[in-house]
Amino acid sequence: MKTTQKLCFLGLMTLTSFGASANSLLDIYELALEHDAQLQADRAAYEGGLENRALGRAGLLPQINARAFYTDTEEDTTDNINNESGTFERENSGWEISLTQPLFDMSRWYQYQRGTTLSELAEMQFGADQQSLIVRVAEAYFNVLRAADNLETALAEEKALNQQLEQTRQRYEVGLTAITEVHEAQSVYDNAAAAALQARGDLGIAYEALEVLTGQPHDRIAPLAEDFPVVRPTPSDRHAWVEFALKNNYDLKVARLNSVAAEQSARASKSQHLPTLSASASYSDVDNEGTQFFGQPIPTNTQVEGRSITLSLNVPLFSGGGVSAERRQAQAQYLQSRAEFNRAERGTIQSARALHLSVETGVSQVRARAQAIVSAESALEATQSGYEVGTRNLVEVLLAQQALYQAQRDYQNALYDYIIDTFALQQVAGMLTPADVQEVDAALAQERMLRRSDYDVE
């Protein structure tokens, strides 16, 4: 509960401490906090779930009812012995108030405990929902950057291959190369042009995903700084992250509380076989006014004031087998929830290990991919020099160019996968908060915005 309140507080703090121009990761997160339809539904479910505690407690508290009534009666009567007939008119009015208090009802007690558990479960679930929003925002944001980088790479590749195609045509025109090389250059260029069109479409789709989260379109976005830190997770021990996850993971807490609630529901169903004891008290005040006619009118006017105290013992004997069926059903549902908790626990352990390994691998991949770009650039320069002096052919040059741009795409994908996996690792460990969004946001280069219109994307 404290962690959930911390998440809510930090979320509100970001809303009041920063602008909402929607240029950076933090801006997108702020807008998603306010406009994301999924979070709004999650918040409503959270508020509704908190009422389970009050609903369960209501069964243990006194039930007070008040009743007021008024009746107007007219009756015609006949005395067959005396051969007389008459009319009876009567007006009754009054009120009554009653109080009932359960004294012993184990079923209601377990239902109260179940309501308390479900309220706590709602808190844990909302904490998980808030962390899920952070991950969804990060994925959508960095997928836009990924798509923008891929488009820039595709456009650069298209431009370079177009220049290569023109050079090949010129060499063919002066007789320095065969027509087959022109066809090969044309084929590679056409594929690059098609890839650029696909990349432009992917960028538009990525922007649409941001609009789904925030409820408004976006035209510009801050890219990563050149010196964005890529570091290994701390602590480095994988077992420590598993321990964090087993202790703090919100989904695992939800599964555990769901199992506890199912156990309490099973106990409540089993307790329906037990006797119940309750006490009730009531007070009533009734006025009766009327007139009876048997020859002469005879008026009547009475006032009744009543008080009662009742102690009731109810012993269930047989209900058609319904209580026993409910008990067996509740027990089966409890066993189901226990199995689901065990599955969630194993899944949490596996996710913590896998994500920790992914982040560690991602760090090495980013560094290796950066070095691969340097190597690909050197290889391209050497191949182009060899082509100019006749020791390399056009196909080798084209392959070297493709290798360079593929290395650039691989680097970009490795970098964004590392960031998203880092958020996911913190989420599975139950440690993800808006402060992590602020930390990554501080590493963005907001002085050089990427404009959607610059890529001719509608």
Tab-separated table of C-alpha atoms in Angstrom:
chain	number	residue	atom	x	y	z
A	1	MET	CA	0.000	0.000	0.000
A	2	LYS	CA	2.845	2.386	0.831
A	3	THR	CA	4.466	1.667	-2.521
A	4	THR	CA	1.172	2.289	-4.293
A	5	GLN	CA	0.764	5.607	-2.519
A	6	LYS	CA	4.337	6.471	-3.450
A	7	LEU	CA	3.591	5.773	-7.100
A	8	CYS	CA	0.470	7.935	-6.986
A	9	PHE	CA	2.341	10.750	-5.235
A	10	LEU	CA	5.221	10.732	-7.691
A	11	GLY	CA	2.784	10.658	-10.579
A	12	LEU	CA	0.980	13.721	-9.242
A	13	MET	CA	4.291	15.422	-8.550
A	14	THR	CA	5.351	15.081	-12.167
A	15	LEU	CA	2.050	16.528	-13.300
A	16	THR	CA	2.494	19.647	-11.187
A	17	SER	CA	6.241	20.122	-11.568
A	18	PHE	CA	6.685	19.989	-15.329
A	19	GLY	CA	5.018	21.358	-18.409
A	20	ALA	CA	2.770	19.337	-20.700
A	21	SER	CA	4.091	20.307	-24.140
A	22	ALA	CA	4.534	16.609	-24.949
A	23	ASN	CA	8.101	16.781	-26.291
A	24	SER	CA	9.846	14.262	-24.070
A	25	LEU	CA	9.301	10.942	-22.363
A	26	LEU	CA	8.178	12.657	-19.162
A	27	ASP	CA	5.705	14.838	-21.066
A	28	ILE	CA	4.161	11.794	-22.721
A	29	TYR	CA	3.946	10.036	-19.355
A	30	GLU	CA	2.192	13.013	-17.765
A	31	LEU	CA	-0.399	13.109	-20.527
A	32	ALA	CA	-0.894	9.337	-20.309
A	33	LEU	CA	-1.540	9.630	-16.567
A	34	GLU	CA	-4.424	11.930	-17.362
A	35	HIS	CA	-5.780	10.558	-20.640
A	36	ASP	CA	-4.886	6.877	-20.984
A	37	ALA	CA	-8.179	4.986	-21.176
A	38	GLN	CA	-6.679	1.803	-19.736
A	39	LEU	CA	-5.400	3.612	-16.644
A	40	GLN	CA	-8.768	5.327	-16.195
A	41	ALA	CA	-10.449	1.918	-16.233
A	42	ASP	CA	-7.820	0.600	-13.813
A	43	ARG	CA	-8.386	3.531	-11.460
A	44	ALA	CA	-12.145	2.929	-11.463
A	45	ALA	CA	-11.569	-0.767	-10.734
A	46	TYR	CA	-9.237	0.222	-7.891
A	47	GLU	CA	-11.778	2.565	-6.317
A	48	GLY	CA	-14.498	-0.051	-6.656
A	49	GLY	CA	-12.252	-2.740	-5.164
A	50	LEU	CA	-11.605	-0.637	-2.067
A	51	GLU	CA	-15.301	-0.905	-1.200
A	52	ASN	CA	-14.987	-4.645	-0.596
A	53	ARG	CA	-13.735	-3.916	2.917
A	54	ALA	CA	-16.868	-1.898	3.747
A	55	LEU	CA	-19.120	-4.488	2.099
A	56	GLY	CA	-17.648	-7.280	4.202
A	57	ARG	CA	-17.815	-5.222	7.393
A	58	ALA	CA	-21.489	-4.437	6.807
A	59	GLY	CA	-22.428	-8.043	7.498
A	60	LEU	CA	-21.049	-7.748	11.044
A	61	LEU	CA	-22.646	-4.440	11.963
A	62	PRO	CA	-26.206	-3.805	13.161
A	63	GLN	CA	-28.976	-3.607	10.599
A	64	ILE	CA	-31.505	-0.861	11.459
A	65	ASN	CA	-34.823	-0.532	9.645
A	66	ALA	CA	-37.712	1.888	10.066
A	67	ARG	CA	-41.253	1.419	8.775
A	68	ALA	CA	-44.311	3.664	8.711
A	69	PHE	CA	-47.768	2.645	7.537
A	70	TYR	CA	-51.335	3.851	7.108
A	71	THR	CA	-54.419	1.755	6.229
A	72	ASP	CA	-58.056	2.723	5.649
A	73	THR	CA	-60.466	-0.224	5.901
A	74	GLU	CA	-64.262	-0.439	5.377
A	75	GLU	CA	-66.110	-3.744	5.905
A	76	ASP	CA	-69.751	-4.730	5.544
A	77	THR	CA	-70.865	-7.443	8.005
A	78	THR	CA	-74.116	-9.418	8.536
A	79	ASP	CA	-75.306	-11.063	11.787
A	80	ASN	CA	-77.342	-14.050	10.529
A	81	ILE	CA	-78.611	-14.960	14.009
A	82	ASN	CA	-80.080	-11.568	14.826
A	83	ASN	CA	-80.681	-10.772	11.198
A	84	GLU	CA	-78.738	-7.537	11.458
A	85	SER	CA	-76.214	-5.942	9.093
A	86	GLY	CA	-73.633	-3.319	9.766
A	87	THR	CA	-70.562	-1.478	8.549
A	88	PHE	CA	-67.145	-1.307	10.151
A	89	GLU	CA	-64.755	1.514	9.285
A	90	ARG	CA	-61.186	1.592	10.580
A	91	GLU	CA	-58.049	3.648	10.117
A	92	ASN	CA	-54.688	2.311	11.254
A	93	SER	CA	-51.470	4.327	11.308
A	94	GLY	CA	-48.176	3.858	13.024
A	95	TRP	CA	-44.461	3.339	12.766
A	96	GLU	CA	-41.894	0.778	13.805
A	97	ILE	CA	-38.118	0.745	14.149
A	98	SER	CA	-36.080	-2.433	14.490
A	99	LEU	CA	-32.450	-3.349	15.047
A	100	THR	CA	-30.802	-6.700	14.295
A	101	GLN	CA	-27.276	-7.569	15.403
A	102	PRO	CA	-25.489	-10.819	14.454
A	103	LEU	CA	-23.844	-12.303	17.550
A	104	PHE	CA	-22.270	-15.413	16.078
A	105	ASP	CA	-22.001	-15.983	12.315
A	106	MET	CA	-18.691	-17.423	11.148
A	107	SER	CA	-19.688	-17.155	7.501
A	108	ARG	CA	-20.077	-13.406	7.775
A	109	TRP	CA	-16.779	-13.141	9.670
A	110	TYR	CA	-14.882	-14.876	6.886
A	111	GLN	CA	-16.696	-12.733	4.325
A	112	TYR	CA	-15.442	-9.670	6.178
A	113	GLN	CA	-11.897	-11.006	6.103
A	114	ARG	CA	-12.289	-11.738	2.398
A	115	GLY	CA	-13.489	-8.172	1.768
A	116	THR	CA	-10.440	-6.791	3.576
A	117	THR	CA	-8.171	-8.985	1.465
A	118	LEU	CA	-9.908	-7.943	-1.766
A	119	SER	CA	-9.440	-4.279	-0.874
A	120	GLU	CA	-5.731	-4.886	-0.344
A	121	LEU	CA	-5.677	-6.811	-3.615
A	122	ALA	CA	-7.193	-3.797	-5.394
A	123	GLU	CA	-4.347	-1.637	-4.081
A	124	MET	CA	-1.723	-4.079	-5.318
A	125	GLN	CA	-3.428	-4.404	-8.692
A	126	PHE	CA	-3.510	-0.641	-9.158
A	127	GLY	CA	0.183	-0.510	-8.293
A	128	ALA	CA	0.805	-3.074	-11.035
A	129	ASP	CA	-1.363	-1.056	-13.433
A	130	GLN	CA	0.634	2.112	-12.763
A	131	GLN	CA	3.896	0.308	-13.423
A	132	SER	CA	2.403	-1.184	-16.567
A	133	LEU	CA	1.598	2.326	-17.797
A	134	ILE	CA	5.242	3.350	-17.408
A	135	VAL	CA	6.367	0.370	-19.479
A	136	ARG	CA	3.695	1.008	-22.120
A	137	VAL	CA	4.726	4.658	-22.372
A	138	ALA	CA	8.409	3.709	-22.650
A	139	GLU	CA	7.683	1.139	-25.350
A	140	ALA	CA	5.559	3.554	-27.369
A	141	TYR	CA	8.034	6.423	-27.009
A	142	PHE	CA	11.163	4.494	-27.904
A	143	ASN	CA	9.379	2.673	-30.700
A	144	VAL	CA	8.857	6.105	-32.259
A	145	LEU	CA	12.563	6.843	-31.887
A	146	ARG	CA	13.358	3.382	-33.250
A	147	ALA	CA	11.115	3.955	-36.263
A	148	ALA	CA	12.591	7.426	-36.838
A	149	ASP	CA	16.147	6.082	-36.737
A	150	ASN	CA	15.227	3.218	-39.048
A	151	LEU	CA	13.679	5.698	-41.472
A	152	GLU	CA	16.776	7.908	-41.388
A	153	THR	CA	18.946	4.869	-42.057
A	154	ALA	CA	16.660	3.714	-44.870
A	155	LEU	CA	16.693	7.152	-46.479
A	156	ALA	CA	20.471	7.370	-46.188
A	157	GLU	CA	20.799	3.909	-47.711
A	158	GLU	CA	18.419	4.833	-50.509
A	159	LYS	CA	20.409	7.994	-51.239
A	160	ALA	CA	23.760	6.176	-51.220
A	161	LEU	CA	22.484	3.406	-53.473
A	162	ASN	CA	20.994	5.964	-55.853
A	163	GLN	CA	24.391	7.628	-56.126
A	164	GLN	CA	25.967	4.221	-56.704
A	165	LEU	CA	23.402	3.529	-59.422
A	166	GLU	CA	24.194	6.817	-61.182
A	167	GLN	CA	27.922	6.122	-61.026
A	168	THR	CA	27.395	2.648	-62.448
A	169	ARG	CA	25.340	4.049	-65.319
A	170	GLN	CA	28.048	6.569	-66.088
A	171	ARG	CA	30.693	3.838	-66.079
A	172	TYR	CA	28.527	1.756	-68.381
A	173	GLU	CA	28.062	4.669	-70.779
A	174	VAL	CA	31.843	5.087	-71.154
A	175	GLY	CA	32.350	1.337	-71.453
A	176	LEU	CA	34.009	0.713	-68.087
A	177	THR	CA	31.453	-1.806	-66.872
A	178	ALA	CA	28.855	-4.274	-68.133
A	179	ILE	CA	25.085	-3.750	-68.270
A	180	THR	CA	24.648	-6.510	-65.674
A	181	GLU	CA	26.183	-4.250	-63.034
A	182	VAL	CA	23.645	-1.550	-63.887
A	183	HIS	CA	20.834	-4.061	-63.399
A	184	GLU	CA	22.296	-5.218	-60.103
A	185	ALA	CA	22.614	-1.639	-58.835
A	186	GLN	CA	19.068	-0.892	-59.982
A	187	SER	CA	17.692	-3.964	-58.183
A	188	VAL	CA	19.408	-3.094	-54.919
A	189	TYR	CA	18.266	0.519	-55.151
A	190	ASP	CA	14.642	-0.492	-55.793
A	191	ASN	CA	14.676	-2.680	-52.694
A	192	ALA	CA	16.099	0.194	-50.659
A	193	ALA	CA	13.399	2.557	-51.950
A	194	ALA	CA	10.691	0.051	-50.971
A	195	ALA	CA	12.269	-0.338	-47.507
A	196	ALA	CA	12.233	3.455	-47.073
A	197	LEU	CA	8.506	3.530	-47.858
A	198	GLN	CA	7.924	0.777	-45.298
A	199	ALA	CA	9.989	2.648	-42.694
A	200	ARG	CA	7.973	5.827	-43.290
A	201	GLY	CA	4.763	3.900	-42.709
A	202	ASP	CA	6.162	2.300	-39.555
A	203	LEU	CA	6.984	5.737	-38.161
A	204	GLY	CA	3.413	6.913	-38.737
A	205	ILE	CA	2.092	3.829	-36.956
A	206	ALA	CA	4.454	4.428	-34.041
A	207	TYR	CA	3.175	7.985	-33.654
A	208	GLU	CA	-0.387	6.647	-33.659
A	209	ALA	CA	0.489	4.432	-30.689
A	210	LEU	CA	1.533	7.539	-28.752
A	211	GLU	CA	-1.779	9.181	-29.602
A	212	VAL	CA	-3.666	6.168	-28.203
A	213	LEU	CA	-1.904	6.653	-24.852
A	214	THR	CA	-2.287	10.427	-24.586
A	215	GLY	CA	-5.454	11.119	-26.548
A	216	GLN	CA	-3.784	13.743	-28.739
A	217	PRO	CA	-1.454	13.809	-31.771
A	218	HIS	CA	2.239	14.613	-31.475
A	219	ASP	CA	4.506	16.358	-33.954
A	220	ARG	CA	7.903	16.345	-32.284
A	221	ILE	CA	9.807	14.165	-29.873
A	222	ALA	CA	13.160	14.331	-28.095
A	223	PRO	CA	15.791	11.767	-29.176
A	224	LEU	CA	18.432	10.122	-27.043
A	225	ALA	CA	21.569	12.068	-26.294
A	226	GLU	CA	24.771	10.895	-27.957
A	227	ASP	CA	26.258	10.031	-24.573
A	228	PHE	CA	23.231	8.110	-23.284
A	229	PRO	CA	24.565	5.881	-20.475
A	230	VAL	CA	24.396	2.148	-21.102
A	231	VAL	CA	25.251	0.428	-17.838
A	232	ARG	CA	24.776	-2.985	-16.325
A	233	PRO	CA	21.961	-3.506	-13.824
A	234	THR	CA	22.724	-2.834	-10.185
A	235	PRO	CA	23.077	-5.105	-8.277
A	236	SER	CA	24.807	-7.342	-10.764
A	237	ASP	CA	23.834	-10.536	-8.927
A	238	ARG	CA	20.923	-12.180	-10.745
A	239	HIS	CA	19.755	-13.953	-7.596
A	240	ALA	CA	19.327	-10.581	-5.864
A	241	TRP	CA	16.899	-9.491	-8.594
A	242	VAL	CA	14.965	-12.717	-8.164
A	243	GLU	CA	14.698	-12.006	-4.434
A	244	PHE	CA	13.496	-8.471	-5.163
A	245	ALA	CA	10.875	-9.839	-7.535
A	246	LEU	CA	9.607	-12.476	-5.083
A	247	LYS	CA	9.248	-9.816	-2.408
A	248	ASN	CA	7.967	-6.816	-4.382
A	249	ASN	CA	6.420	-7.942	-7.682
A	250	TYR	CA	2.884	-6.583	-7.819
A	251	ASP	CA	1.444	-9.319	-10.019
A	252	LEU	CA	2.779	-11.913	-7.599
A	253	LYS	CA	1.248	-10.017	-4.673
A	254	VAL	CA	-2.080	-9.969	-6.499
A	255	ALA	CA	-1.893	-13.728	-7.084
A	256	ARG	CA	-1.031	-14.315	-3.411
A	257	LEU	CA	-3.901	-12.150	-2.148
A	258	ASN	CA	-6.276	-13.770	-4.613
A	259	SER	CA	-5.343	-17.132	-3.127
A	260	VAL	CA	-5.924	-15.823	0.404
A	261	ALA	CA	-9.317	-14.424	-0.609
A	262	ALA	CA	-10.275	-17.760	-2.170
A	263	GLU	CA	-9.305	-19.559	1.048
A	264	GLN	CA	-11.442	-17.186	3.099
A	265	SER	CA	-14.334	-17.688	0.698
A	266	ALA	CA	-13.979	-21.463	1.125
A	267	ARG	CA	-14.072	-21.056	4.913
A	268	ALA	CA	-17.161	-18.862	4.637
A	269	SER	CA	-18.933	-21.489	2.541
A	270	LYS	CA	-17.949	-24.230	4.975
A	271	SER	CA	-19.205	-22.133	7.909
A	272	GLN	CA	-22.720	-22.089	6.491
A	273	HIS	CA	-23.147	-25.507	8.126
A	274	LEU	CA	-22.689	-23.885	11.546
A	275	PRO	CA	-25.513	-22.418	13.660
A	276	THR	CA	-25.943	-18.661	13.818
A	277	LEU	CA	-27.035	-16.497	16.731
A	278	SER	CA	-28.548	-13.029	16.417
A	279	ALA	CA	-30.359	-10.524	18.600
A	280	SER	CA	-33.037	-8.074	17.557
A	281	ALA	CA	-34.976	-5.307	19.209
A	282	SER	CA	-37.952	-3.335	17.955
A	283	TYR	CA	-40.265	-0.542	19.029
A	284	SER	CA	-43.663	0.249	17.490
A	285	ASP	CA	-46.409	2.813	17.964
A	286	VAL	CA	-49.802	2.076	16.326
A	287	ASP	CA	-53.060	4.099	16.404
A	288	ASN	CA	-56.384	2.397	15.587
A	289	GLU	CA	-59.442	4.550	14.973
A	290	GLY	CA	-62.791	3.272	13.704
A	291	THR	CA	-66.586	3.227	13.913
A	292	GLN	CA	-68.821	0.180	14.036
A	293	PHE	CA	-72.470	0.398	13.004
A	294	PHE	CA	-74.998	-2.144	14.252
A	295	GLY	CA	-78.002	0.014	14.541
A	296	GLN	CA	-76.119	2.607	16.614
A	297	PRO	CA	-72.587	3.813	15.814
A	298	ILE	CA	-70.004	2.544	18.236
A	299	PRO	CA	-66.679	4.458	17.988
A	300	THR	CA	-63.394	2.724	18.747
A	301	ASN	CA	-59.992	4.333	19.393
A	302	THR	CA	-57.000	2.410	20.624
A	303	GLN	CA	-53.288	3.081	20.770
A	304	VAL	CA	-50.786	0.271	20.963
A	305	GLU	CA	-47.174	0.838	21.960
A	306	GLY	CA	-45.001	-2.250	21.631
A	307	ARG	CA	-41.438	-3.221	22.522
A	308	SER	CA	-39.707	-6.517	21.854
A	309	ILE	CA	-36.295	-8.114	22.273
A	310	THR	CA	-35.554	-11.377	20.479
A	311	LEU	CA	-32.644	-13.776	20.649
A	312	SER	CA	-32.636	-16.137	17.646
A	313	LEU	CA	-30.658	-19.339	17.179
A	314	ASN	CA	-30.740	-20.733	13.672
A	315	VAL	CA	-29.451	-24.271	13.042
A	316	PRO	CA	-29.232	-25.209	9.347
A	317	LEU	CA	-30.296	-28.798	8.778
A	318	PHE	CA	-30.871	-29.306	5.074
A	319	SER	CA	-31.005	-26.909	2.129
A	320	GLY	CA	-31.363	-29.303	-0.780
A	321	GLY	CA	-27.615	-29.876	-0.943
A	322	GLY	CA	-26.891	-26.294	-1.982
A	323	VAL	CA	-24.650	-25.455	0.962
A	324	SER	CA	-22.547	-28.576	0.451
A	325	ALA	CA	-22.236	-27.820	-3.253
A	326	GLU	CA	-21.118	-24.262	-2.538
A	327	ARG	CA	-18.550	-25.580	-0.059
A	328	ARG	CA	-17.102	-28.018	-2.609
A	329	GLN	CA	-17.074	-25.348	-5.310
A	330	ALA	CA	-15.319	-22.815	-3.077
A	331	GLN	CA	-12.708	-25.406	-2.080
A	332	ALA	CA	-12.012	-26.201	-5.738
A	333	GLN	CA	-11.662	-22.510	-6.521
A	334	TYR	CA	-9.204	-22.156	-3.657
A	335	LEU	CA	-7.092	-25.004	-5.039
A	336	GLN	CA	-7.237	-23.305	-8.442
A	337	SER	CA	-6.012	-20.026	-6.973
A	338	ARG	CA	-3.153	-21.808	-5.204
A	339	ALA	CA	-2.051	-23.378	-8.471
A	340	GLU	CA	-2.271	-19.999	-10.203
A	341	PHE	CA	-0.136	-18.451	-7.462
A	342	ASN	CA	2.490	-21.173	-7.903
A	343	ARG	CA	2.459	-20.533	-11.646
A	344	ALA	CA	2.791	-16.777	-11.082
A	345	GLU	CA	5.682	-17.334	-8.681
A	346	ARG	CA	7.561	-19.497	-11.153
A	347	GLY	CA	6.824	-17.043	-13.946
A	348	THR	CA	8.133	-14.173	-11.840
A	349	ILE	CA	11.371	-16.026	-11.119
A	350	GLN	CA	11.819	-16.853	-14.795
A	351	SER	CA	11.018	-13.292	-15.901
A	352	ALA	CA	13.457	-11.781	-13.409
A	353	ARG	CA	16.240	-14.073	-14.567
A	354	ALA	CA	15.473	-13.628	-18.257
A	355	LEU	CA	15.176	-9.840	-18.095
A	356	HIS	CA	18.339	-9.503	-16.013
A	357	LEU	CA	20.173	-11.583	-18.597
A	358	SER	CA	18.594	-9.539	-21.407
A	359	VAL	CA	19.764	-6.261	-19.882
A	360	GLU	CA	23.264	-7.575	-19.280
A	361	THR	CA	23.373	-8.980	-22.813
A	362	GLY	CA	21.943	-5.724	-24.131
A	363	VAL	CA	24.807	-3.741	-22.650
A	364	SER	CA	27.316	-5.960	-24.431
A	365	GLN	CA	25.281	-5.895	-27.623
A	366	VAL	CA	25.099	-2.109	-27.722
A	367	ARG	CA	28.863	-1.859	-27.348
A	368	ALA	CA	29.465	-4.602	-29.897
A	369	ARG	CA	27.006	-3.076	-32.376
A	370	ALA	CA	28.716	0.307	-32.040
A	371	GLN	CA	32.038	-1.325	-32.860
A	372	ALA	CA	30.413	-3.201	-35.750
A	373	ILE	CA	29.444	0.141	-37.324
A	374	VAL	CA	33.063	1.310	-37.183
A	375	SER	CA	34.208	-1.961	-38.759
A	376	ALA	CA	31.528	-1.805	-41.463
A	377	GLU	CA	32.519	1.768	-42.360
A	378	SER	CA	36.152	0.732	-42.708
A	379	ALA	CA	35.165	-2.289	-44.805
A	380	LEU	CA	33.027	-0.127	-47.091
A	381	GLU	CA	35.832	2.380	-47.613
A	382	ALA	CA	38.249	-0.404	-48.451
A	383	THR	CA	35.802	-2.091	-50.830
A	384	GLN	CA	35.016	1.180	-52.623
A	385	SER	CA	38.743	1.893	-53.026
A	386	GLY	CA	39.242	-1.595	-54.431
A	387	TYR	CA	36.328	-1.120	-56.813
A	388	GLU	CA	37.820	2.105	-58.133
A	389	VAL	CA	41.122	0.382	-58.941
A	390	GLY	CA	39.435	-2.740	-60.279
A	391	THR	CA	40.227	-5.243	-57.537
A	392	ARG	CA	36.637	-5.412	-56.257
A	393	ASN	CA	33.377	-5.687	-58.159
A	394	LEU	CA	30.086	-3.828	-57.792
A	395	VAL	CA	28.360	-6.639	-55.946
A	396	GLU	CA	30.971	-6.471	-53.200
A	397	VAL	CA	30.483	-2.716	-52.903
A	398	LEU	CA	26.706	-3.091	-52.652
A	399	LEU	CA	27.048	-5.821	-50.053
A	400	ALA	CA	29.433	-3.647	-48.022
A	401	GLN	CA	26.944	-0.760	-48.131
A	402	GLN	CA	24.106	-3.019	-47.018
A	403	ALA	CA	26.282	-4.371	-44.205
A	404	LEU	CA	26.957	-0.838	-42.953
A	405	TYR	CA	23.327	0.179	-42.850
A	406	GLN	CA	22.307	-3.132	-41.327
A	407	ALA	CA	24.926	-2.562	-38.608
A	408	GLN	CA	23.403	0.845	-37.921
A	409	ARG	CA	19.911	-0.635	-37.644
A	410	ASP	CA	21.165	-3.402	-35.380
A	411	TYR	CA	22.800	-0.827	-33.099
A	412	GLN	CA	19.629	1.245	-32.880
A	413	ASN	CA	17.470	-1.792	-32.142
A	414	ALA	CA	19.919	-3.041	-29.497
A	415	LEU	CA	19.945	0.358	-27.780
A	416	TYR	CA	16.148	0.692	-27.606
A	417	ASP	CA	15.706	-2.944	-26.592
A	418	TYR	CA	18.158	-2.327	-23.741
A	419	ILE	CA	16.141	0.663	-22.476
A	420	ILE	CA	12.791	-1.135	-22.667
A	421	ASP	CA	14.221	-4.282	-21.050
A	422	THR	CA	15.603	-2.128	-18.230
A	423	PHE	CA	12.128	-0.749	-17.527
A	424	ALA	CA	10.688	-4.274	-17.694
A	425	LEU	CA	13.328	-5.593	-15.267
A	426	GLN	CA	12.499	-2.862	-12.768
A	427	GLN	CA	8.813	-3.634	-13.219
A	428	VAL	CA	9.178	-7.360	-12.552
A	429	ALA	CA	11.239	-6.526	-9.455
A	430	GLY	CA	8.485	-4.152	-8.243
A	431	MET	CA	10.926	-1.221	-8.244
A	432	LEU	CA	9.651	0.839	-11.187
A	433	THR	CA	8.445	4.363	-10.286
A	434	PRO	CA	7.973	7.697	-12.103
A	435	ALA	CA	11.429	8.643	-10.814
A	436	ASP	CA	12.847	6.179	-13.345
A	437	VAL	CA	10.992	8.023	-16.093
A	438	GLN	CA	12.545	11.294	-14.911
A	439	GLU	CA	16.001	9.718	-14.893
A	440	VAL	CA	15.750	8.551	-18.504
A	441	ASP	CA	14.075	11.790	-19.537
A	442	ALA	CA	17.081	13.733	-18.252
A	443	ALA	CA	19.263	11.809	-20.718
A	444	LEU	CA	17.261	12.959	-23.758
A	445	ALA	CA	18.575	15.610	-26.139
A	446	GLN	CA	15.645	18.006	-25.962
A	447	GLU	CA	17.599	20.726	-27.786
A	448	ARG	CA	17.288	18.767	-31.068
A	449	MET	CA	13.690	17.667	-31.485
A	450	LEU	CA	12.704	15.157	-34.162
A	451	ARG	CA	9.753	16.647	-36.031
A	452	ARG	CA	7.183	14.361	-37.551
A	453	SER	CA	6.689	16.713	-40.476
A	454	ASP	CA	10.417	16.522	-41.324
A	455	TYR	CA	9.921	12.892	-42.347
A	456	ASP	CA	6.873	13.656	-44.510
A	457	VAL	CA	4.735	11.461	-42.249
A	458	GLU	CA	1.062	12.374	-41.884
